[in-house]
Amino acid sequence: MKKYRIAWITFNAFMDTDIYIVKELANYYDIDWHIIRSENDKFEYLDELSELKEKKNLALNFHICGKRLRRPKCILYFGNMLSNIKKTSPDLIYSSLAGAPFFIPVFRWFMNPQKIVLAIHNVHVPKGGSASYFFKAYNRYAITRFKNFQTFSKSQYNELKKIAPRKKIFYIPFIMKDYGKSLKKRECKKITFLNFGNIRTYKRIDVLIEAAQKAYEKTNKEFRVIIAGKCDNWNEYQKLIKYPNLFDIRIGHVENNEIPDLFQECDYFVAPYQDIAQSGSSIIALNYDKPIIASRLPAFQEYIEDGLTGFLINPANIDSLTNIIELIINDHAKIYPRMIKAIQLNKKQEFSTKKIIRKYRDCFDEIIKL
């Protein structure tokens, strides 16, 4: 039986999503995988990709488009790349909504949208994100020009359905993001809360700092908060810290190989966001069986059953988060093992790789046969 040919386009920002999917789908399709980055991008997946070089039905193509993807020279580069892809006559082309500001317009110009699946990570662009107004406009352009879309969460699916009810839209959740096992033995025995990732205004790290300190004042019990990630204005957050003994601060880019150790060191993942489209870090937390304390927003409600697999708080609310931290500190021994069991059961039922890959195959086969 002839295998369908797929041209799969991945920008470096979405390697942490696509790498788990492509290697599984290559068992069912012939995939030409085109990986795009700029010279300035940090690329962290060479070891993982080297393991896939000999995989049948998967051809790796690496593209470096100048120092920045926003330079006008990239228009010509994208055009040449897409022209060459077109010559291979793929049955379907898959890409994420990325490469602003030039990729999506060039993509639409060269390719027939009928056979394209465009994955949108953020239908709703969070307030407080970098250049949010620009990316809203870029999203609107893509949604009006393409026909077939994939979202990674139910909340983003519903959002896109409201905006574009006549488009063909598929919801396929993230595959669990597994960065390997930690080889380190945990040394700190304190109850530990973790927040990691790029620190942005909308993630409200200030709320985490203030709530942790209030909980400490109310309980007078020692615990630990790890804050790890890149931040351009850490001094603003540092000024809020009254009890340095509570915090383990690790400002800087978190390497992929550091992620298993971070989750080995913690008990709970905390995300007191004021706004969010979807949270990739929550998927990582689930992979490592960590209960999540997060804002009561649709993106988090998909992954958290309040009181069973984690806790939902009022968005960016200090008192709400303080109460949960206090509850955990006083009753961690009962709460934690119960939640771990519930998370493990939920993963098997809702996020098995086999089920998710089946959804991709159903989506792709439907578009190809149109």
PDB file of C-alpha atoms in Angstrom, residues 26-291:
ATOM      1  CA  ALA A  26       7.061   8.433  10.225  1.00  0.00           C
ATOM      2  CA  ASN A  27       5.820   4.902  10.913  1.00  0.00           C
ATOM      3  CA  TYR A  28       2.780   5.663   8.755  1.00  0.00           C
ATOM      4  CA  TYR A  29       3.848   8.314   6.205  1.00  0.00           C
ATOM      5  CA  ASP A  30       6.866   9.312   4.130  1.00  0.00           C
ATOM      6  CA  ILE A  31       7.875  12.583   5.788  1.00  0.00           C
ATOM      7  CA  ASP A  32      10.212  15.257   4.455  1.00  0.00           C
ATOM      8  CA  TRP A  33      10.941  17.230   7.594  1.00  0.00           C
ATOM      9  CA  HIS A  34      12.110  20.808   7.074  1.00  0.00           C
ATOM     10  CA  ILE A  35      13.550  22.429  10.204  1.00  0.00           C
ATOM     11  CA  ILE A  36      14.020  26.219  10.081  1.00  0.00           C
ATOM     12  CA  ARG A  37      16.037  28.442  12.376  1.00  0.00           C
ATOM     13  CA  SER A  38      18.103  31.598  12.259  1.00  0.00           C
ATOM     14  CA  GLU A  39      21.835  31.834  12.919  1.00  0.00           C
ATOM     15  CA  ASN A  40      21.032  33.478  16.264  1.00  0.00           C
ATOM     16  CA  ASP A  41      18.718  30.690  17.446  1.00  0.00           C
ATOM     17  CA  LYS A  42      19.919  28.290  20.104  1.00  0.00           C
ATOM     18  CA  PHE A  43      19.313  24.783  18.767  1.00  0.00           C
ATOM     19  CA  GLU A  44      19.011  22.045  21.392  1.00  0.00           C
ATOM     20  CA  TYR A  45      17.903  18.934  19.509  1.00  0.00           C
ATOM     21  CA  LEU A  46      20.960  17.764  17.568  1.00  0.00           C
ATOM     22  CA  ASP A  47      21.389  14.623  19.690  1.00  0.00           C
ATOM     23  CA  GLU A  48      17.731  13.651  19.343  1.00  0.00           C
ATOM     24  CA  LEU A  49      17.752  14.299  15.587  1.00  0.00           C
ATOM     25  CA  SER A  50      20.942  12.327  15.048  1.00  0.00           C
ATOM     26  CA  GLU A  51      19.090   9.292  16.397  1.00  0.00           C
ATOM     27  CA  LEU A  52      16.422   9.783  13.711  1.00  0.00           C
ATOM     28  CA  LYS A  53      18.752  10.082  10.701  1.00  0.00           C
ATOM     29  CA  GLU A  54      18.522   6.375   9.931  1.00  0.00           C
ATOM     30  CA  LYS A  55      14.787   6.144  10.520  1.00  0.00           C
ATOM     31  CA  LYS A  56      12.914   4.837   7.490  1.00  0.00           C
ATOM     32  CA  ASN A  57      10.458   7.138   5.734  1.00  0.00           C
ATOM     33  CA  LEU A  58      11.942  10.259   7.373  1.00  0.00           C
ATOM     34  CA  ALA A  59      14.200  12.729   5.551  1.00  0.00           C
ATOM     35  CA  LEU A  60      15.698  15.605   7.564  1.00  0.00           C
ATOM     36  CA  ASN A  61      16.273  18.979   5.907  1.00  0.00           C
ATOM     37  CA  PHE A  62      17.928  21.802   7.849  1.00  0.00           C
ATOM     38  CA  HIS A  63      17.438  25.466   6.924  1.00  0.00           C
ATOM     39  CA  ILE A  64      19.306  28.432   8.402  1.00  0.00           C
ATOM     40  CA  CYS A  65      17.736  31.677   7.228  1.00  0.00           C
ATOM     41  CA  GLY A  66      20.195  34.453   8.062  1.00  0.00           C
ATOM     42  CA  LYS A  67      20.737  36.006  11.470  1.00  0.00           C
ATOM     43  CA  ARG A  68      17.066  36.826  12.072  1.00  0.00           C
ATOM     44  CA  LEU A  69      13.883  35.451  10.532  1.00  0.00           C
ATOM     45  CA  ARG A  70      12.407  38.952  10.426  1.00  0.00           C
ATOM     46  CA  ARG A  71      14.892  40.226   7.851  1.00  0.00           C
ATOM     47  CA  PRO A  72      13.425  40.902   4.367  1.00  0.00           C
ATOM     48  CA  LYS A  73      16.012  38.545   2.840  1.00  0.00           C
ATOM     49  CA  CYS A  74      14.005  35.689   4.334  1.00  0.00           C
ATOM     50  CA  ILE A  75      11.240  36.320   1.795  1.00  0.00           C
ATOM     51  CA  LEU A  76      13.491  35.010  -0.971  1.00  0.00           C
ATOM     52  CA  TYR A  77      14.777  32.175   1.220  1.00  0.00           C
ATOM     53  CA  PHE A  78      11.263  31.008   2.119  1.00  0.00           C
ATOM     54  CA  GLY A  79      10.210  31.283  -1.511  1.00  0.00           C
ATOM     55  CA  ASN A  80      13.052  29.068  -2.729  1.00  0.00           C
ATOM     56  CA  MET A  81      12.471  26.529   0.029  1.00  0.00           C
ATOM     57  CA  LEU A  82       8.738  26.310  -0.649  1.00  0.00           C
ATOM     58  CA  SER A  83       9.299  26.117  -4.398  1.00  0.00           C
ATOM     59  CA  ASN A  84      11.543  23.085  -3.874  1.00  0.00           C
ATOM     60  CA  ILE A  85       8.999  21.494  -1.559  1.00  0.00           C
ATOM     61  CA  LYS A  86       6.292  22.013  -4.174  1.00  0.00           C
ATOM     62  CA  LYS A  87       8.377  20.111  -6.751  1.00  0.00           C
ATOM     63  CA  THR A  88       8.256  16.995  -4.551  1.00  0.00           C
ATOM     64  CA  SER A  89       4.434  16.922  -4.905  1.00  0.00           C
ATOM     65  CA  PRO A  90       3.574  16.166  -1.275  1.00  0.00           C
ATOM     66  CA  ASP A  91       0.098  14.879  -0.522  1.00  0.00           C
ATOM     67  CA  LEU A  92      -0.090  17.218   2.463  1.00  0.00           C
ATOM     68  CA  ILE A  93       1.939  20.031   3.997  1.00  0.00           C
ATOM     69  CA  TYR A  94       1.992  20.634   7.748  1.00  0.00           C
ATOM     70  CA  SER A  95       3.328  23.728   9.439  1.00  0.00           C
ATOM     71  CA  SER A  96       2.783  25.833  12.528  1.00  0.00           C
ATOM     72  CA  LEU A  97       1.693  29.446  12.400  1.00  0.00           C
ATOM     73  CA  ALA A  98       5.185  30.896  12.793  1.00  0.00           C
ATOM     74  CA  GLY A  99       7.924  32.748  10.942  1.00  0.00           C
ATOM     75  CA  ALA A 100       6.489  36.226  11.409  1.00  0.00           C
ATOM     76  CA  PRO A 101       6.251  38.507   9.538  1.00  0.00           C
ATOM     77  CA  PHE A 102       7.097  36.908   6.185  1.00  0.00           C
ATOM     78  CA  PHE A 103       6.590  33.159   6.258  1.00  0.00           C
ATOM     79  CA  ILE A 104       2.793  32.920   6.271  1.00  0.00           C
ATOM     80  CA  PRO A 105       2.243  35.351   3.342  1.00  0.00           C
ATOM     81  CA  VAL A 106       4.930  33.582   1.267  1.00  0.00           C
ATOM     82  CA  PHE A 107       3.522  30.185   2.263  1.00  0.00           C
ATOM     83  CA  ARG A 108       0.057  31.182   1.074  1.00  0.00           C
ATOM     84  CA  TRP A 109       1.443  32.555  -2.191  1.00  0.00           C
ATOM     85  CA  PHE A 110       3.295  29.360  -3.132  1.00  0.00           C
ATOM     86  CA  MET A 111       1.033  26.612  -1.848  1.00  0.00           C
ATOM     87  CA  ASN A 112      -2.511  25.387  -2.337  1.00  0.00           C
ATOM     88  CA  PRO A 113      -4.216  25.883   1.048  1.00  0.00           C
ATOM     89  CA  GLN A 114      -6.522  22.936   0.360  1.00  0.00           C
ATOM     90  CA  LYS A 115      -3.757  20.465   1.231  1.00  0.00           C
ATOM     91  CA  ILE A 116      -2.205  22.400   4.131  1.00  0.00           C
ATOM     92  CA  VAL A 117      -2.772  21.845   7.843  1.00  0.00           C
ATOM     93  CA  LEU A 118      -1.740  24.919   9.803  1.00  0.00           C
ATOM     94  CA  ALA A 119      -1.204  24.340  13.519  1.00  0.00           C
ATOM     95  CA  ILE A 120      -1.985  27.327  15.745  1.00  0.00           C
ATOM     96  CA  HIS A 121      -0.458  27.250  19.209  1.00  0.00           C
ATOM     97  CA  ASN A 122      -1.958  30.567  20.325  1.00  0.00           C
ATOM     98  CA  VAL A 123      -5.284  31.463  18.761  1.00  0.00           C
ATOM     99  CA  HIS A 124      -5.684  33.794  21.716  1.00  0.00           C
ATOM    100  CA  VAL A 125      -2.543  35.901  22.101  1.00  0.00           C
ATOM    101  CA  PRO A 126      -1.955  36.511  25.842  1.00  0.00           C
ATOM    102  CA  LYS A 127      -1.968  40.104  27.073  1.00  0.00           C
ATOM    103  CA  GLY A 128       1.456  41.096  28.298  1.00  0.00           C
ATOM    104  CA  GLY A 129       3.217  38.878  25.784  1.00  0.00           C
ATOM    105  CA  SER A 130       5.943  40.203  23.524  1.00  0.00           C
ATOM    106  CA  ALA A 131       4.536  42.271  20.571  1.00  0.00           C
ATOM    107  CA  SER A 132       1.035  40.919  21.252  1.00  0.00           C
ATOM    108  CA  TYR A 133      -0.743  43.348  18.881  1.00  0.00           C
ATOM    109  CA  PHE A 134       1.527  42.416  16.003  1.00  0.00           C
ATOM    110  CA  PHE A 135       0.979  38.684  16.538  1.00  0.00           C
ATOM    111  CA  LYS A 136      -2.781  39.173  16.750  1.00  0.00           C
ATOM    112  CA  ALA A 137      -2.680  40.743  13.287  1.00  0.00           C
ATOM    113  CA  TYR A 138      -0.441  37.953  11.976  1.00  0.00           C
ATOM    114  CA  ASN A 139      -2.894  35.371  13.347  1.00  0.00           C
ATOM    115  CA  ARG A 140      -5.872  37.111  11.753  1.00  0.00           C
ATOM    116  CA  TYR A 141      -4.153  37.135   8.383  1.00  0.00           C
ATOM    117  CA  ALA A 142      -3.380  33.400   8.558  1.00  0.00           C
ATOM    118  CA  ILE A 143      -6.883  32.460   9.682  1.00  0.00           C
ATOM    119  CA  THR A 144      -8.449  34.286   6.740  1.00  0.00           C
ATOM    120  CA  ARG A 145      -6.047  32.803   4.151  1.00  0.00           C
ATOM    121  CA  PHE A 146      -5.926  29.114   5.089  1.00  0.00           C
ATOM    122  CA  LYS A 147      -8.607  26.436   5.311  1.00  0.00           C
ATOM    123  CA  ASN A 148      -7.472  23.633   7.641  1.00  0.00           C
ATOM    124  CA  PHE A 149      -6.233  24.168  11.186  1.00  0.00           C
ATOM    125  CA  GLN A 150      -5.070  22.228  14.204  1.00  0.00           C
ATOM    126  CA  THR A 151      -5.241  23.446  17.790  1.00  0.00           C
ATOM    127  CA  PHE A 152      -3.581  21.786  20.779  1.00  0.00           C
ATOM    128  CA  SER A 153      -6.223  22.528  23.394  1.00  0.00           C
ATOM    129  CA  LYS A 154     -10.001  22.500  23.627  1.00  0.00           C
ATOM    130  CA  SER A 155     -10.042  26.129  24.708  1.00  0.00           C
ATOM    131  CA  GLN A 156      -8.113  27.227  21.619  1.00  0.00           C
ATOM    132  CA  TYR A 157     -10.325  25.017  19.441  1.00  0.00           C
ATOM    133  CA  ASN A 158     -13.426  26.772  20.782  1.00  0.00           C
ATOM    134  CA  GLU A 159     -11.781  30.168  20.322  1.00  0.00           C
ATOM    135  CA  LEU A 160     -10.964  29.436  16.685  1.00  0.00           C
ATOM    136  CA  LYS A 161     -14.444  28.038  16.023  1.00  0.00           C
ATOM    137  CA  LYS A 162     -15.913  31.364  17.139  1.00  0.00           C
ATOM    138  CA  ILE A 163     -13.592  33.309  14.860  1.00  0.00           C
ATOM    139  CA  ALA A 164     -13.783  31.010  11.834  1.00  0.00           C
ATOM    140  CA  PRO A 165     -16.837  28.738  12.101  1.00  0.00           C
ATOM    141  CA  ARG A 166     -16.654  27.611   8.464  1.00  0.00           C
ATOM    142  CA  LYS A 167     -13.047  26.483   8.550  1.00  0.00           C
ATOM    143  CA  LYS A 168     -12.031  22.860   9.089  1.00  0.00           C
ATOM    144  CA  ILE A 169     -10.513  22.716  12.584  1.00  0.00           C
ATOM    145  CA  PHE A 170      -9.039  19.740  14.413  1.00  0.00           C
ATOM    146  CA  TYR A 171      -8.231  19.491  18.105  1.00  0.00           C
ATOM    147  CA  ILE A 172      -5.246  17.227  18.799  1.00  0.00           C
ATOM    148  CA  PRO A 173      -3.600  17.562  22.215  1.00  0.00           C
ATOM    149  CA  PHE A 174       0.110  17.716  22.940  1.00  0.00           C
ATOM    150  CA  ILE A 175       2.039  14.507  23.340  1.00  0.00           C
ATOM    151  CA  MET A 176       3.685  14.364  26.760  1.00  0.00           C
ATOM    152  CA  LYS A 177       6.996  16.247  26.623  1.00  0.00           C
ATOM    153  CA  ASP A 178       9.616  13.974  28.092  1.00  0.00           C
ATOM    154  CA  TYR A 179      13.148  15.317  28.545  1.00  0.00           C
ATOM    155  CA  GLY A 180      14.455  12.124  30.132  1.00  0.00           C
ATOM    156  CA  LYS A 181      14.989  10.988  33.693  1.00  0.00           C
ATOM    157  CA  SER A 182      17.001  12.778  36.312  1.00  0.00           C
ATOM    158  CA  LEU A 183      20.140  11.005  37.475  1.00  0.00           C
ATOM    159  CA  LYS A 184      20.464  13.225  40.533  1.00  0.00           C
ATOM    160  CA  LYS A 185      19.382  12.266  44.012  1.00  0.00           C
ATOM    161  CA  ARG A 186      17.133  14.833  45.635  1.00  0.00           C
ATOM    162  CA  GLU A 187      18.900  16.397  48.587  1.00  0.00           C
ATOM    163  CA  CYS A 188      16.512  19.103  49.813  1.00  0.00           C
ATOM    164  CA  LYS A 189      13.638  17.541  51.769  1.00  0.00           C
ATOM    165  CA  LYS A 190      11.567  20.727  52.035  1.00  0.00           C
ATOM    166  CA  ILE A 191       8.224  20.895  50.223  1.00  0.00           C
ATOM    167  CA  THR A 192       9.203  22.549  46.951  1.00  0.00           C
ATOM    168  CA  PHE A 193       7.189  24.618  44.484  1.00  0.00           C
ATOM    169  CA  LEU A 194       8.544  25.213  40.970  1.00  0.00           C
ATOM    170  CA  ASN A 195       7.993  27.792  38.268  1.00  0.00           C
ATOM    171  CA  PHE A 196      10.193  27.580  35.185  1.00  0.00           C
ATOM    172  CA  GLY A 197      10.290  29.017  31.678  1.00  0.00           C
ATOM    173  CA  ASN A 198      10.747  32.448  30.158  1.00  0.00           C
ATOM    174  CA  ILE A 199       9.513  34.986  32.691  1.00  0.00           C
ATOM    175  CA  ARG A 200       6.928  37.305  31.135  1.00  0.00           C
ATOM    176  CA  THR A 201       4.641  39.907  32.693  1.00  0.00           C
ATOM    177  CA  TYR A 202       1.460  37.869  32.152  1.00  0.00           C
ATOM    178  CA  LYS A 203       2.907  34.887  34.050  1.00  0.00           C
ATOM    179  CA  ARG A 204       2.772  36.958  37.281  1.00  0.00           C
ATOM    180  CA  ILE A 205       5.841  35.720  39.096  1.00  0.00           C
ATOM    181  CA  ASP A 206       5.237  38.631  41.474  1.00  0.00           C
ATOM    182  CA  VAL A 207       2.084  36.854  42.651  1.00  0.00           C
ATOM    183  CA  LEU A 208       4.052  33.676  43.359  1.00  0.00           C
ATOM    184  CA  ILE A 209       6.659  35.599  45.372  1.00  0.00           C
ATOM    185  CA  GLU A 210       4.094  37.539  47.419  1.00  0.00           C
ATOM    186  CA  ALA A 211       1.883  34.498  48.065  1.00  0.00           C
ATOM    187  CA  ALA A 212       4.808  32.324  49.170  1.00  0.00           C
ATOM    188  CA  GLN A 213       5.886  34.998  51.641  1.00  0.00           C
ATOM    189  CA  LYS A 214       2.382  35.427  53.045  1.00  0.00           C
ATOM    190  CA  ALA A 215       2.043  31.662  53.483  1.00  0.00           C
ATOM    191  CA  TYR A 216       5.385  31.605  55.298  1.00  0.00           C
ATOM    192  CA  GLU A 217       4.278  34.404  57.626  1.00  0.00           C
ATOM    193  CA  LYS A 218       1.008  32.602  58.385  1.00  0.00           C
ATOM    194  CA  THR A 219       2.479  29.125  58.963  1.00  0.00           C
ATOM    195  CA  ASN A 220       6.024  29.882  60.107  1.00  0.00           C
ATOM    196  CA  LYS A 221       7.031  26.655  58.322  1.00  0.00           C
ATOM    197  CA  GLU A 222      10.019  26.294  56.006  1.00  0.00           C
ATOM    198  CA  PHE A 223       9.474  25.366  52.361  1.00  0.00           C
ATOM    199  CA  ARG A 224      11.183  26.205  49.066  1.00  0.00           C
ATOM    200  CA  VAL A 225      10.211  27.993  45.834  1.00  0.00           C
ATOM    201  CA  ILE A 226      12.374  27.429  42.743  1.00  0.00           C
ATOM    202  CA  ILE A 227      12.072  30.119  40.064  1.00  0.00           C
ATOM    203  CA  ALA A 228      14.072  29.191  36.968  1.00  0.00           C
ATOM    204  CA  GLY A 229      14.085  30.918  33.609  1.00  0.00           C
ATOM    205  CA  LYS A 230      15.254  33.737  31.438  1.00  0.00           C
ATOM    206  CA  CYS A 231      14.185  37.221  32.560  1.00  0.00           C
ATOM    207  CA  ASP A 232      15.160  40.632  31.197  1.00  0.00           C
ATOM    208  CA  ASN A 233      13.954  42.578  34.240  1.00  0.00           C
ATOM    209  CA  TRP A 234      14.610  40.348  37.240  1.00  0.00           C
ATOM    210  CA  ASN A 235      15.521  43.312  39.466  1.00  0.00           C
ATOM    211  CA  GLU A 236      11.830  44.272  39.570  1.00  0.00           C
ATOM    212  CA  TYR A 237      10.984  40.871  41.056  1.00  0.00           C
ATOM    213  CA  GLN A 238      14.045  40.707  43.296  1.00  0.00           C
ATOM    214  CA  LYS A 239      12.866  43.844  45.114  1.00  0.00           C
ATOM    215  CA  LEU A 240       9.763  41.938  46.274  1.00  0.00           C
ATOM    216  CA  ILE A 241      11.720  39.245  48.107  1.00  0.00           C
ATOM    217  CA  LYS A 242      11.724  39.720  51.902  1.00  0.00           C
ATOM    218  CA  TYR A 243      12.698  36.162  52.841  1.00  0.00           C
ATOM    219  CA  PRO A 244      15.603  35.002  50.646  1.00  0.00           C
ATOM    220  CA  ASN A 245      15.720  31.678  52.509  1.00  0.00           C
ATOM    221  CA  LEU A 246      12.417  30.714  50.855  1.00  0.00           C
ATOM    222  CA  PHE A 247      13.638  31.104  47.287  1.00  0.00           C
ATOM    223  CA  ASP A 248      16.017  29.259  45.010  1.00  0.00           C
ATOM    224  CA  ILE A 249      16.462  31.703  42.118  1.00  0.00           C
ATOM    225  CA  ARG A 250      18.017  30.490  38.868  1.00  0.00           C
ATOM    226  CA  ILE A 251      17.768  33.273  36.307  1.00  0.00           C
ATOM    227  CA  GLY A 252      18.899  32.300  32.832  1.00  0.00           C
ATOM    228  CA  HIS A 253      17.926  30.062  29.961  1.00  0.00           C
ATOM    229  CA  VAL A 254      16.857  26.601  31.123  1.00  0.00           C
ATOM    230  CA  GLU A 255      18.565  23.968  28.987  1.00  0.00           C
ATOM    231  CA  ASN A 256      16.564  20.891  27.983  1.00  0.00           C
ATOM    232  CA  ASN A 257      18.916  18.620  29.905  1.00  0.00           C
ATOM    233  CA  GLU A 258      18.243  20.637  33.078  1.00  0.00           C
ATOM    234  CA  ILE A 259      14.481  20.067  33.016  1.00  0.00           C
ATOM    235  CA  PRO A 260      14.457  16.518  34.493  1.00  0.00           C
ATOM    236  CA  ASP A 261      16.538  17.701  37.449  1.00  0.00           C
ATOM    237  CA  LEU A 262      14.193  20.646  38.065  1.00  0.00           C
ATOM    238  CA  PHE A 263      11.209  18.327  38.341  1.00  0.00           C
ATOM    239  CA  GLN A 264      13.177  15.858  40.441  1.00  0.00           C
ATOM    240  CA  GLU A 265      13.750  18.670  42.936  1.00  0.00           C
ATOM    241  CA  CYS A 266      10.126  19.848  43.169  1.00  0.00           C
ATOM    242  CA  ASP A 267       6.754  18.613  44.397  1.00  0.00           C
ATOM    243  CA  TYR A 268       4.351  21.067  42.745  1.00  0.00           C
ATOM    244  CA  PHE A 269       4.405  23.206  39.606  1.00  0.00           C
ATOM    245  CA  VAL A 270       2.929  26.710  40.043  1.00  0.00           C
ATOM    246  CA  ALA A 271       1.531  28.984  37.314  1.00  0.00           C
ATOM    247  CA  PRO A 272      -0.459  31.970  38.683  1.00  0.00           C
ATOM    248  CA  TYR A 273      -0.945  33.538  35.227  1.00  0.00           C
ATOM    249  CA  GLN A 274      -3.258  36.469  34.521  1.00  0.00           C
ATOM    250  CA  ASP A 275      -3.806  35.244  30.943  1.00  0.00           C
ATOM    251  CA  ILE A 276      -2.683  32.304  28.783  1.00  0.00           C
ATOM    252  CA  ALA A 277      -3.582  30.610  25.532  1.00  0.00           C
ATOM    253  CA  GLN A 278      -2.041  27.263  26.438  1.00  0.00           C
ATOM    254  CA  SER A 279       0.766  26.043  28.633  1.00  0.00           C
ATOM    255  CA  GLY A 280       3.493  23.771  27.323  1.00  0.00           C
ATOM    256  CA  SER A 281       5.112  23.719  30.749  1.00  0.00           C
ATOM    257  CA  SER A 282       1.961  22.133  32.186  1.00  0.00           C
ATOM    258  CA  ILE A 283       2.385  19.218  29.781  1.00  0.00           C
ATOM    259  CA  ILE A 284       5.927  18.788  31.058  1.00  0.00           C
ATOM    260  CA  ALA A 285       4.712  18.881  34.667  1.00  0.00           C
ATOM    261  CA  LEU A 286       2.162  16.158  33.920  1.00  0.00           C
ATOM    262  CA  ASN A 287       4.826  14.052  32.226  1.00  0.00           C
ATOM    263  CA  TYR A 288       6.827  14.153  35.465  1.00  0.00           C
ATOM    264  CA  ASP A 289       3.723  13.437  37.584  1.00  0.00           C
ATOM    265  CA  LYS A 290       3.723  16.795  39.365  1.00  0.00           C
ATOM    266  CA  PRO A 291       0.474  18.367  40.619  1.00  0.00           C
TER     267      PRO A 291
END
